[in-house]
Tab-separated table of C-alpha atoms and ligand atoms in Angstrom:
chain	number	residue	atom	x	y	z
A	548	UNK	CA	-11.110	2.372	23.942
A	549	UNK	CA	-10.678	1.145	20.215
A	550	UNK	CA	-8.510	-1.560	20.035
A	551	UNK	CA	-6.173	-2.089	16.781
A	552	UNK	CA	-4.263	-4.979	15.164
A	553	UNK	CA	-1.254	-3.501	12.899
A	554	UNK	CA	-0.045	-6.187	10.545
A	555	UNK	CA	3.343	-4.557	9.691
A	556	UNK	CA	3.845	-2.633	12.686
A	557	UNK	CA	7.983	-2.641	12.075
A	558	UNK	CA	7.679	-1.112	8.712
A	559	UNK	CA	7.158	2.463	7.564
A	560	UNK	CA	3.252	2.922	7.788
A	561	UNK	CA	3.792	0.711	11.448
A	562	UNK	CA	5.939	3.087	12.461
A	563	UNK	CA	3.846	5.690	11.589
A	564	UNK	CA	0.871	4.217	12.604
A	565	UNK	CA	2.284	3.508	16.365
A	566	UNK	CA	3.489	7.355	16.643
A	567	UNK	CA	-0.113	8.171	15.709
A	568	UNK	CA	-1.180	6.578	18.546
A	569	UNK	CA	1.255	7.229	20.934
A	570	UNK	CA	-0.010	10.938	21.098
A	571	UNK	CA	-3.798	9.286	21.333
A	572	UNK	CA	-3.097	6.847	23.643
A	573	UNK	CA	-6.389	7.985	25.686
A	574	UNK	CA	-8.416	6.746	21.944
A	575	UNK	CA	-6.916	3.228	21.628
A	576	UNK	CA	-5.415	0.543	22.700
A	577	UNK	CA	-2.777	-1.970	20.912
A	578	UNK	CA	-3.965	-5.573	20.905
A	579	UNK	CA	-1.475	-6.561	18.344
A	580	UNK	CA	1.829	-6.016	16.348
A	581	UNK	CA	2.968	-8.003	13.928
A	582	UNK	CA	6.665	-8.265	11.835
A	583	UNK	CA	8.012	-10.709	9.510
A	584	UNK	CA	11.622	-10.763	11.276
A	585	UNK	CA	12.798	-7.810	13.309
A	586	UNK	CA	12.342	-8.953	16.172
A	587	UNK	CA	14.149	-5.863	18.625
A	588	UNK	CA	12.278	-3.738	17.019
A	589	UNK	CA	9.011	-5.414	17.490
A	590	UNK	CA	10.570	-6.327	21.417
A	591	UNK	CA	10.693	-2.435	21.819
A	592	UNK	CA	7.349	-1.381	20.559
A	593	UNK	CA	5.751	-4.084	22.788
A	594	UNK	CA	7.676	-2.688	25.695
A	595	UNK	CA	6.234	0.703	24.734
A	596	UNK	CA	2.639	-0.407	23.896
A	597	UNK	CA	1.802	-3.167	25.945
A	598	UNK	CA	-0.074	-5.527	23.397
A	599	UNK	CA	-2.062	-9.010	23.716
A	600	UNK	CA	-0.406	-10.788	21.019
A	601	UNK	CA	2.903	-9.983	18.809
A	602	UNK	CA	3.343	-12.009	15.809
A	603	UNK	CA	6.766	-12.885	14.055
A	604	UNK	CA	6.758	-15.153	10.823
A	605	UNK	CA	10.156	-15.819	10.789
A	606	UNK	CA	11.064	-18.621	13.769
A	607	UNK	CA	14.168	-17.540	14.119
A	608	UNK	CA	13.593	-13.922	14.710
A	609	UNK	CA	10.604	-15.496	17.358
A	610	UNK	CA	13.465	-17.451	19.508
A	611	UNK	CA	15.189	-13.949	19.529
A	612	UNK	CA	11.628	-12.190	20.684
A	613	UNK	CA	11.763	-14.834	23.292
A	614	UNK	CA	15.027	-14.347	24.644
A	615	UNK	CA	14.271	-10.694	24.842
A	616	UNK	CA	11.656	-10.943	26.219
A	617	UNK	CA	12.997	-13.684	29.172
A	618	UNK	CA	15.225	-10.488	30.956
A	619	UNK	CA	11.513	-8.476	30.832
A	620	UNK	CA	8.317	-8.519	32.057
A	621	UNK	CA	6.577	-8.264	29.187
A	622	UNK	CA	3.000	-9.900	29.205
A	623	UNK	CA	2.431	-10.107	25.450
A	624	UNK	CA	1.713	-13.790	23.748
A	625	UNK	CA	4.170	-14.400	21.056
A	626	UNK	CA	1.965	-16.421	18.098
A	627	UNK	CA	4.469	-17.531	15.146
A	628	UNK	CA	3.696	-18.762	11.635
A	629	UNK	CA	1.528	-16.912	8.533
A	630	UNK	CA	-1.843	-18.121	9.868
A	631	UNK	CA	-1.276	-15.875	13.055
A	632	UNK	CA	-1.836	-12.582	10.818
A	633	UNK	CA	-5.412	-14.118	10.195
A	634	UNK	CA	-5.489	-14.920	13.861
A	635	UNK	CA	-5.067	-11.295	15.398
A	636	UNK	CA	-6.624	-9.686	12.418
A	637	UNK	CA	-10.135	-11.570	13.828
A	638	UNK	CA	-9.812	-11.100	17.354
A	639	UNK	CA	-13.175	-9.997	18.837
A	640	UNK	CA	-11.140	-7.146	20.961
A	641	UNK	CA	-10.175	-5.891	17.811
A	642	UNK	CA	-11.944	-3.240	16.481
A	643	UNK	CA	-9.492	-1.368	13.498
A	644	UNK	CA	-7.139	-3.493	11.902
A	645	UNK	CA	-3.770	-1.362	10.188
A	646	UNK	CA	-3.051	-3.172	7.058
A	647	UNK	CA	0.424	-2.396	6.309
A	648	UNK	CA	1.847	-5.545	5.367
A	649	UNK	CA	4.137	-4.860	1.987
A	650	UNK	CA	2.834	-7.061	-1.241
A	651	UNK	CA	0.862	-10.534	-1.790
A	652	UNK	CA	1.653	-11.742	1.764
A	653	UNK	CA	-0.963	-9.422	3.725
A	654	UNK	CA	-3.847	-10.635	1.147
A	655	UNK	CA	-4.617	-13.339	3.666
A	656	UNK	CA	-5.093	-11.453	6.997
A	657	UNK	CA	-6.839	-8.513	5.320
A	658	UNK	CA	-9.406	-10.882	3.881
A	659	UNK	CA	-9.916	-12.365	7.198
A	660	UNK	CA	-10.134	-9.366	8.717
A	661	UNK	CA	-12.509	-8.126	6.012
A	662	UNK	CA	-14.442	-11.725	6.715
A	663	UNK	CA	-14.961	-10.438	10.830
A	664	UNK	CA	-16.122	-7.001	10.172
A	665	UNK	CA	-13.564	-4.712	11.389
A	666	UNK	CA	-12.748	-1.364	10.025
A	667	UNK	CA	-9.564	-1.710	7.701
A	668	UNK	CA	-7.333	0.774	7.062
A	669	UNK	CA	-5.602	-0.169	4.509
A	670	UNK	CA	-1.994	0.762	3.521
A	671	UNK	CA	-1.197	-2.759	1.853
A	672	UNK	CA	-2.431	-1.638	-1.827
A	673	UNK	CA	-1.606	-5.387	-3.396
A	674	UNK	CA	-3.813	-7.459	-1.257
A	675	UNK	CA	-6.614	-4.997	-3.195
A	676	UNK	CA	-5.076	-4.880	-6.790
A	677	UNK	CA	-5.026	-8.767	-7.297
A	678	UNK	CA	-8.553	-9.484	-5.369
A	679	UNK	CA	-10.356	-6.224	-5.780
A	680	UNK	CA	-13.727	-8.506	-6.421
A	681	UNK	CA	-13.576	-10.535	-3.942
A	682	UNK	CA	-12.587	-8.247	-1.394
A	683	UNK	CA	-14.590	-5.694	-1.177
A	684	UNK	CA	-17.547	-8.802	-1.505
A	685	UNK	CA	-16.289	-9.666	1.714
A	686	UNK	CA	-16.303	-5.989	3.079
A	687	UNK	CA	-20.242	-5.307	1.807
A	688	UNK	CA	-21.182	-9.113	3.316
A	689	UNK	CA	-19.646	-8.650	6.766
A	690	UNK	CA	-20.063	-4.821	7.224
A	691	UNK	CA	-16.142	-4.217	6.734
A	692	UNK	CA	-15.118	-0.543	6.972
A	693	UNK	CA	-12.962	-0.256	4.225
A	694	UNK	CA	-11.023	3.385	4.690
A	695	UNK	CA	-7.414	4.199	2.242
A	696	UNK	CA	-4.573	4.974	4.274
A	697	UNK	CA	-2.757	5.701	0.400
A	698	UNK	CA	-2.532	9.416	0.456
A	699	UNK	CA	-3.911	9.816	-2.986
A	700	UNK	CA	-6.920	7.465	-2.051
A	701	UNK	CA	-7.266	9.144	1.224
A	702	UNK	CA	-7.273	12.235	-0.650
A	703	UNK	CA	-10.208	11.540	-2.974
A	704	UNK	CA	-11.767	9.654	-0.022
A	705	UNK	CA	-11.653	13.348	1.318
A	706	UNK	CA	-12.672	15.230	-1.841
A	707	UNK	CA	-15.724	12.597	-2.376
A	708	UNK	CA	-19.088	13.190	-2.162
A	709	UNK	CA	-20.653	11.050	0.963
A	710	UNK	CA	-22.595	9.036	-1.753
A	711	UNK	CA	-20.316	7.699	-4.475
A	712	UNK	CA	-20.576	4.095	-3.705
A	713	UNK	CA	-23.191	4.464	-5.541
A	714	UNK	CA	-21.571	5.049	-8.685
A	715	UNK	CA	-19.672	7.978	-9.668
A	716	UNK	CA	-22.119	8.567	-12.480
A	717	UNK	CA	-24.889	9.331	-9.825
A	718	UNK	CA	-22.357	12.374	-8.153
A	719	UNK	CA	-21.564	14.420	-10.762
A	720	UNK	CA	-18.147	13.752	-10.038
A	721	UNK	CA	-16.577	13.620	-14.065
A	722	UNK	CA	-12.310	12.673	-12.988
A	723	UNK	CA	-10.072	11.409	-10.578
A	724	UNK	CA	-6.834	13.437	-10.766
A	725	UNK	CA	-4.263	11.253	-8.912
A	726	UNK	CA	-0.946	13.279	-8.469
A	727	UNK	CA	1.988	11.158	-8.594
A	728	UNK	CA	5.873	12.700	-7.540
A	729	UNK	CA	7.229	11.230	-10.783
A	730	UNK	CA	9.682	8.981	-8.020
A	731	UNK	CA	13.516	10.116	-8.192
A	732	UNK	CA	14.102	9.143	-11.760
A	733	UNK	CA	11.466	11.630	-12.906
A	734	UNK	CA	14.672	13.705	-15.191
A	735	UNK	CA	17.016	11.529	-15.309
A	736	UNK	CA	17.964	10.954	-19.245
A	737	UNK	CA	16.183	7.535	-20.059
A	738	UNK	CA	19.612	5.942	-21.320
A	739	UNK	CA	20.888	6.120	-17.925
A	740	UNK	CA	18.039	4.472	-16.292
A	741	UNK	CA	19.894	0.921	-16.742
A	742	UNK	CA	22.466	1.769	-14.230
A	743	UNK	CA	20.489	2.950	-11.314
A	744	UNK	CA	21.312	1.084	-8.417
A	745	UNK	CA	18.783	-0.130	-5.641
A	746	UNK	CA	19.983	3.054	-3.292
A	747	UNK	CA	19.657	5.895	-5.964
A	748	UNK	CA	15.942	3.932	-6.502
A	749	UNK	CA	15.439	4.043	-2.867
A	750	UNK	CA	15.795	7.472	-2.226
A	751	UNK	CA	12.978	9.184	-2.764
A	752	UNK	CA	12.795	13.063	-3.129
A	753	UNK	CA	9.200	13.011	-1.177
A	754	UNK	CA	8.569	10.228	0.611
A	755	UNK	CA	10.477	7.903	3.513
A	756	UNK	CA	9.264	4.662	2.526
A	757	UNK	CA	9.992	0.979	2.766
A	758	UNK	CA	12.232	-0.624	0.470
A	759	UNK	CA	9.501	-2.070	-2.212
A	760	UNK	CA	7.468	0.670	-2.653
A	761	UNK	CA	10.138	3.008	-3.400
A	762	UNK	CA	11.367	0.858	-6.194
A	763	UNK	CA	7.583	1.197	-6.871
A	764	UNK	CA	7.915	5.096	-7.055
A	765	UNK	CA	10.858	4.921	-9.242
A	766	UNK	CA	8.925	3.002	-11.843
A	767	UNK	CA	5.811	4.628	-11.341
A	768	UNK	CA	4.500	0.731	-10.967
A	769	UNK	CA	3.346	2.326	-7.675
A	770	UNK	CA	1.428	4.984	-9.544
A	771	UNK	CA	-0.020	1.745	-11.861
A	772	UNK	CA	-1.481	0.117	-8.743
A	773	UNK	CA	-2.528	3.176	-7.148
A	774	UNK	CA	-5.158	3.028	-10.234
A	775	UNK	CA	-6.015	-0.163	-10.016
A	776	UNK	CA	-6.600	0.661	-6.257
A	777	UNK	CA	-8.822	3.848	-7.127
A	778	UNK	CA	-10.988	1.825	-9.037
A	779	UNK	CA	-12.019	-0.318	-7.055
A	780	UNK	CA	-11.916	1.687	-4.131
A	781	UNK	CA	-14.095	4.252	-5.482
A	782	UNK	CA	-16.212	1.467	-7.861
A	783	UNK	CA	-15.087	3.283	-10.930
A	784	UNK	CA	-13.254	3.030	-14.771
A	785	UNK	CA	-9.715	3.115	-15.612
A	786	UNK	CA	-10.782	5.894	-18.155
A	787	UNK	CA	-12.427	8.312	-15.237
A	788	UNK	CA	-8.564	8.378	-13.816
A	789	UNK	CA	-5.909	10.667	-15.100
A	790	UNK	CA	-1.925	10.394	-13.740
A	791	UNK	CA	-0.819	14.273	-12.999
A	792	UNK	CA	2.972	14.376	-11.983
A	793	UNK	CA	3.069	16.838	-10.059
A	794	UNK	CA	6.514	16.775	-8.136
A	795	UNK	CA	6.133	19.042	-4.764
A	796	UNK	CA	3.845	16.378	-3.817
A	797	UNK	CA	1.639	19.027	-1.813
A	798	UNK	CA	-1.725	17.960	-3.559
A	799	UNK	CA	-1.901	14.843	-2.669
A	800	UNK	CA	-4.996	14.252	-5.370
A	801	UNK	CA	-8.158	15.627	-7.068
A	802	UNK	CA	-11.392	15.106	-7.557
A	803	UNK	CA	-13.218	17.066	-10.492
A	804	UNK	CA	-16.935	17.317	-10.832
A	805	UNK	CA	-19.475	18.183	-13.570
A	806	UNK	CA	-20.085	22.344	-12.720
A	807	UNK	CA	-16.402	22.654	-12.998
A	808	UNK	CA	-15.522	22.382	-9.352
A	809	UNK	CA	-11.937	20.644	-8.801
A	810	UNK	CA	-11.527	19.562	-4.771
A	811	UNK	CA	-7.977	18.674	-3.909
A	812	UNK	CA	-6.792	17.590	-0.730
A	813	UNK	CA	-3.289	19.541	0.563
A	814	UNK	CA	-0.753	18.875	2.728
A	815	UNK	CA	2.709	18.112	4.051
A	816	UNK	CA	3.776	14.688	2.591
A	817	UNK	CA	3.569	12.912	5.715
A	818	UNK	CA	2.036	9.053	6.174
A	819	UNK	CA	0.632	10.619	9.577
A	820	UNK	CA	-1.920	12.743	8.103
A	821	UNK	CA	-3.772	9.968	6.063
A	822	UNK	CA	-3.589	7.461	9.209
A	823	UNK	CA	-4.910	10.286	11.628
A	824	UNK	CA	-7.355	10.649	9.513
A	825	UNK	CA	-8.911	7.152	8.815
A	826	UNK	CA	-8.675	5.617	12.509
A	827	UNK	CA	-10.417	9.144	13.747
A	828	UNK	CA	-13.430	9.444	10.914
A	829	UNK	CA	-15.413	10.914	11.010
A	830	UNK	CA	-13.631	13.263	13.335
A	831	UNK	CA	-9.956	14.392	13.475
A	832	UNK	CA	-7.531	14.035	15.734
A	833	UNK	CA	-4.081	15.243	15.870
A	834	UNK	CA	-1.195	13.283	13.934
A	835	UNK	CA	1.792	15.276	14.971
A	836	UNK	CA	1.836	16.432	11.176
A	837	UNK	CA	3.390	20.050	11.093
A	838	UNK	CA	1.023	22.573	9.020
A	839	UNK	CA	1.620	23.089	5.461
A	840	UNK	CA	2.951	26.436	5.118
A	841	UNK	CA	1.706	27.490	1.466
A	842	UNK	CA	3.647	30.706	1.402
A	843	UNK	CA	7.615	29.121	1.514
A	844	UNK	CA	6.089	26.176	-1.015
A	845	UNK	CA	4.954	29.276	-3.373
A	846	UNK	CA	4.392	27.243	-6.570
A	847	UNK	CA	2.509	23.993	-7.649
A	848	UNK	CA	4.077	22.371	-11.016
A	849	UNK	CA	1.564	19.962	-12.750
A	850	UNK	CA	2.905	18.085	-16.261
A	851	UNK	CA	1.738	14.491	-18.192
A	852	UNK	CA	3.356	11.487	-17.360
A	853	UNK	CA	5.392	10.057	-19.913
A	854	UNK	CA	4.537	6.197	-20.303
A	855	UNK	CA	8.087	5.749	-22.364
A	856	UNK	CA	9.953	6.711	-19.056
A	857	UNK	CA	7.999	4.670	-17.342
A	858	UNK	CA	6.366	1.653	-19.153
A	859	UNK	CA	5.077	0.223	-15.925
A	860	UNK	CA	2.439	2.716	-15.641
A	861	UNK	CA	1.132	1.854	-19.359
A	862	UNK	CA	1.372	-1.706	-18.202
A	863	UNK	CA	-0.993	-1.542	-14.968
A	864	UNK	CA	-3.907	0.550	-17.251
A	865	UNK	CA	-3.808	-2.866	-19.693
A	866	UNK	CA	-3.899	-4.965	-16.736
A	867	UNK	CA	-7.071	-3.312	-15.645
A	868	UNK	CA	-8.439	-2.925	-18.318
A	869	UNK	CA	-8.209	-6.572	-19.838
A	870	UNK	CA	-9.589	-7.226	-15.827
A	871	UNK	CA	-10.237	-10.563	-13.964
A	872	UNK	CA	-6.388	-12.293	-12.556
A	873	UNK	CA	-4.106	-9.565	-14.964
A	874	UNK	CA	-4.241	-7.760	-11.971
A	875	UNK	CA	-2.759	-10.211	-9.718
A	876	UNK	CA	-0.204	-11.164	-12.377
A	877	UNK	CA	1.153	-7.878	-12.541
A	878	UNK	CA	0.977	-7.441	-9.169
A	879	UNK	CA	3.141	-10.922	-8.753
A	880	UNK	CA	5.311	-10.469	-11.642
A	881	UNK	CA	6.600	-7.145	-10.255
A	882	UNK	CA	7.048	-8.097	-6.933
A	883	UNK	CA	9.597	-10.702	-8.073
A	884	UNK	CA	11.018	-8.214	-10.471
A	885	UNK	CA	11.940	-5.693	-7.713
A	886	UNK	CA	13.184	-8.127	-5.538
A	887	UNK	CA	15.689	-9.467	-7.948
A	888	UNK	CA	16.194	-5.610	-8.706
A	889	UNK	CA	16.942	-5.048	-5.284
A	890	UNK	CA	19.105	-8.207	-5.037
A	891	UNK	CA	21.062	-6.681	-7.552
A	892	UNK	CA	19.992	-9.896	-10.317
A	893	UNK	CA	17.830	-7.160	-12.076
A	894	UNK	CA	18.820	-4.075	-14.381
A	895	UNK	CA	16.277	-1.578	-13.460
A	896	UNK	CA	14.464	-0.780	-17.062
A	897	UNK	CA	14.255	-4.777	-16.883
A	898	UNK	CA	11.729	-4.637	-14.660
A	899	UNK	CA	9.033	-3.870	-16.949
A	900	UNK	CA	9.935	-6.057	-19.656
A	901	UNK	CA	9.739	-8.836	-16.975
A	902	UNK	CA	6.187	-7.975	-16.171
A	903	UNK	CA	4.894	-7.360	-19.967
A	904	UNK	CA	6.522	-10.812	-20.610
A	905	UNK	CA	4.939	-12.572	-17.623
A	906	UNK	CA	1.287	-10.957	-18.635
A	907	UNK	CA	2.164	-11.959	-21.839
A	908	UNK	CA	2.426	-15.432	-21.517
A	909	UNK	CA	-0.172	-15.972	-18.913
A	910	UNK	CA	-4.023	-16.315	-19.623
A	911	UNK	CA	-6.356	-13.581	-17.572
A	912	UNK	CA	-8.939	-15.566	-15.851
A	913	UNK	CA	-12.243	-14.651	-14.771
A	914	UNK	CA	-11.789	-13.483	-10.574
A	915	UNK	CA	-14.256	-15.993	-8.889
A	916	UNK	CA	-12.587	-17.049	-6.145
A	917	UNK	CA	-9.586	-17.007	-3.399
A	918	UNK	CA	-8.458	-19.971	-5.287
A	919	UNK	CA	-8.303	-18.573	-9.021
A	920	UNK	CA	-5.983	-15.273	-7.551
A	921	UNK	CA	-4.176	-17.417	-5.615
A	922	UNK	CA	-3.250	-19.492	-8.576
A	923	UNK	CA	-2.378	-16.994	-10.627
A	924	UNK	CA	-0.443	-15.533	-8.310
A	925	UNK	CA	1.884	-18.023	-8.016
A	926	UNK	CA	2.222	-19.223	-11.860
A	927	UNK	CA	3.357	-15.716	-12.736
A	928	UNK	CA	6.048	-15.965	-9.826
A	929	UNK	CA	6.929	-18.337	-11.485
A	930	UNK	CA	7.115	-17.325	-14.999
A	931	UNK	CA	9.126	-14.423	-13.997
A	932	UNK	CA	11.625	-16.370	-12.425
A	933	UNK	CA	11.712	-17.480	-15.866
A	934	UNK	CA	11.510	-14.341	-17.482
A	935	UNK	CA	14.430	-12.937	-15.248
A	936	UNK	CA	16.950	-15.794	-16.073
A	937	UNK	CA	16.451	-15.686	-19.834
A	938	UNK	CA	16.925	-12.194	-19.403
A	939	UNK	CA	20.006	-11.667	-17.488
A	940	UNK	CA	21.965	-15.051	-19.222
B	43	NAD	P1	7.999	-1.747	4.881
B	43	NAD	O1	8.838	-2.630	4.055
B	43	NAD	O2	8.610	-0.589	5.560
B	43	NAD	O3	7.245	-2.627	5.993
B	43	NAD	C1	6.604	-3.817	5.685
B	43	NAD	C2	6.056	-4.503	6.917
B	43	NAD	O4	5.507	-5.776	6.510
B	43	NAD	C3	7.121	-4.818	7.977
B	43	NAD	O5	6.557	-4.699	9.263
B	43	NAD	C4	7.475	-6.287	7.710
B	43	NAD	O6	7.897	-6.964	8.872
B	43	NAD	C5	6.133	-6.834	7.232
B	43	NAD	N1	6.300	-7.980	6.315
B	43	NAD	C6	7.098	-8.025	5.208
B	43	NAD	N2	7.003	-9.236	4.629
B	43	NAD	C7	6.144	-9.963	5.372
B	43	NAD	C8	5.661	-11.290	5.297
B	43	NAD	N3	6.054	-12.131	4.324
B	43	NAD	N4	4.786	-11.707	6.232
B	43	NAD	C9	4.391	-10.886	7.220
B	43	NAD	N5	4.818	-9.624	7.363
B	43	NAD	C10	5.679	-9.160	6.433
B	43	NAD	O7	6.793	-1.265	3.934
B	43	NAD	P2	5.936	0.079	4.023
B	43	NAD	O8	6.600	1.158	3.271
B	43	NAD	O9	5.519	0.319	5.442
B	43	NAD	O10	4.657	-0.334	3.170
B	43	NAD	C11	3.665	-1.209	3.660
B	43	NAD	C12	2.465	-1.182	2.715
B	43	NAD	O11	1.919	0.130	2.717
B	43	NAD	C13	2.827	-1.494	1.265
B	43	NAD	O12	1.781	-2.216	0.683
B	43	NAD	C14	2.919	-0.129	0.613
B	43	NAD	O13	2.597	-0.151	-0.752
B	43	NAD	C15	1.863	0.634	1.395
B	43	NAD	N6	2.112	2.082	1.439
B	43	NAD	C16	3.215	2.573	2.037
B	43	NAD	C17	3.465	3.954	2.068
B	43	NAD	C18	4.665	4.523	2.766
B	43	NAD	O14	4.786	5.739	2.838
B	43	NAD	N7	5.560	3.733	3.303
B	43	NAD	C19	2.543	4.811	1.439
B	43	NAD	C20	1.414	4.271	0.838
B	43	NAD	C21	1.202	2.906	0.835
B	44	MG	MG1	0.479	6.525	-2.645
């Protein structure tokens, strides 16, 4: 049996993730869950799944867990506080760790399990865009298994070639194509964009997602990290990746090479096909995906995305592209711009000009160590806090 930490389990990959393996139960075996605070939720998929360890951050929601778990007979060890993540993302049970942690506060547990050699699927995009370096360091050192559960990245991971760690240059592989929806807001006239509230942002024509990421999608901010991701996932350029909207999201991205070959990777849009597929490579499993049926989808739109519309996208290319902490600025600046977005504080073409400003007024630092990212990290939380109250008084 494989056993599997998922940091995030009450969230949408979690979720996901847990259904997975609830029609694989026979493959692996849940050592731990994780949740910041909802703790019935986390009660009920330890009464399901049986685990080792469950992990709450929030102490509160843990004397909850407790009570629950009082009128049960549950057997699972409740750990509390942040350094618990790095805790069951170690464990010498543990052989696949689910990162699906939302933003800056999974960068710790994925680095530790990167650090004890486990095979990381990883969902939580962030913890890679502000310490790409360092990261996958820690993956080559300590024979990681680094495998995207994104389902671009999976994608390309799929149209690769075995050898492109390498170097792309080596493959004959010329572009990454990565398909974005274009989020709900891909139409809407641009002088309405101000108004949108957090639930027309939230619902996304695609995707069922949690709350962050879909603001994400609505930017395309999502799309902007997704490149950062790809390049260091795939040890490549900014300039080998091209943004296709393409809005059935049925490609789910492309890989071209030098004879002229283009390999895409199809499918329903479903967060089950890209999880099915890491925790079971090199073989495949069933995900409880339905099949795509190509004949009632019919047609395949492609078009350019417009960085006016969506100025986050031209801000993430910069950020890689000037390199070292930008990165983790933008990653940190935008974090605190959605949540004050989502908090209502925020009007929603605000966001960007929160992020430009915060890269703007931060020096980009060479990425040497945990320290440096970490630092950076929290001086442009900081400086958008700033940013954000000279901008809404
Ligand atoms: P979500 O908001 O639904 O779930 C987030 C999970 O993280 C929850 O279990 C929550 O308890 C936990 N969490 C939140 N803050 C925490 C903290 N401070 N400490 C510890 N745990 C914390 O998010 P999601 O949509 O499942 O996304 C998770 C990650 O996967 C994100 O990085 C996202 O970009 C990525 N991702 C998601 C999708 C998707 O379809 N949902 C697709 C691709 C990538
Ligand atoms: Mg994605």
């Amino acid at each position: 049996m494989i056993g599997i930490t998922i940091l995030g389990a009450t969230g949408s990959i979690g979720v996901s993730t847990l259904d997975v393996i609830s029609r694989n139960r026979q493959r692996y075996r849940v050592v731990a869950l994780t949740a910041n605070r909802d703790a019935e939720r986390l009660f009920e998929q330890c009464m399901v799944f049986r685990p080792d360890f469950a992990v709450l951050i929030d102490e509160n929601s843990a004397k909850r867990f407790s009570e629950l778990v009082k009128d049960s007979d549950l057997k699972t060890r409740l750990l509390t506080g942040p350094e618990s993540l790095e805790e069951v993302a170690s464990l010498d049970e543990v052989d696949y760790v689910m990162a699906a942690i939302v933003g800056a506060a999974g960068l710790l547990s994925v680095l530790a399990a990167a650090r004890s050699g486990k095979r990381i699927l990883l969902a939580n995009k962030e913890a890679l865009v502000m310490s790409g370096k360092i990261f996958l360091e820690e993956v080559r050192k300590n024979n990681a298994v680094l495998l995207p559960i994104d389902s671009e990245h999976n994608a390309i991971f799929q149209c690769m070639p075995a050898n492109f760690s390498d170097g792309l240059e080596k493959t004959g592989v010329t572009k990454i194509l990565l398909t974005a929806s274009g989020g709900p807001f891909r139409e809407t006239p641009i002088d309405q964009l101000n108004d949108v509230t957090p639930e027309q942002a939230c619902a996304h024509p695609n995707w069922d997602m949690g709350r962050k990421i879909s603001v994400d999608s609505a930017t395309m901010m999502n799309k902007g990290l997704e490149v950062i991701e790809a390049c260091w996932l795939f040890n490549t350029h900014v300039d080998m990746i091209q943004v296709v909207l393409h809005p059935q999201s049925v490609i789910h991205s492309m890989v071209q090479y030098s004879d002229g070959s283009v390999l895409a990777q199809l499918g329903n849009p479903d967060m089950r096909t890209p999880i099915a597929h890491s925790m079971a490579w090199p073989e495949r499993m069933n995900s409880g995906v339905e099949p795509l049926n190509i004949l009632e989808i019919a047609r395949l739109d492609f078009t350019e995305p417009d960085f006016k519309r969506f100025p986050c996208l031209r801000l993430a290319y910069q950020a890689m592209t000037r390199g070292g902490t930008a990165p983790a600025i933008l990653n940190a600046a935008n974090e605190i711009a959605v949540e004050s977005f989502l908090g209502d504080e925020l009007p929603f073409m605000k966001i960007a000009e929160v992020i430009d400003d915060t890269l703007n007024s931060i020096e980009s630092l060479e990425c040497d160590s945990l320290e440096t990212i970490l630092d950076a990290d929290r001086l442009a939380r900081e400086k958008a806090r700033q940013h954000i109250l000279s901008a809404t008084h």
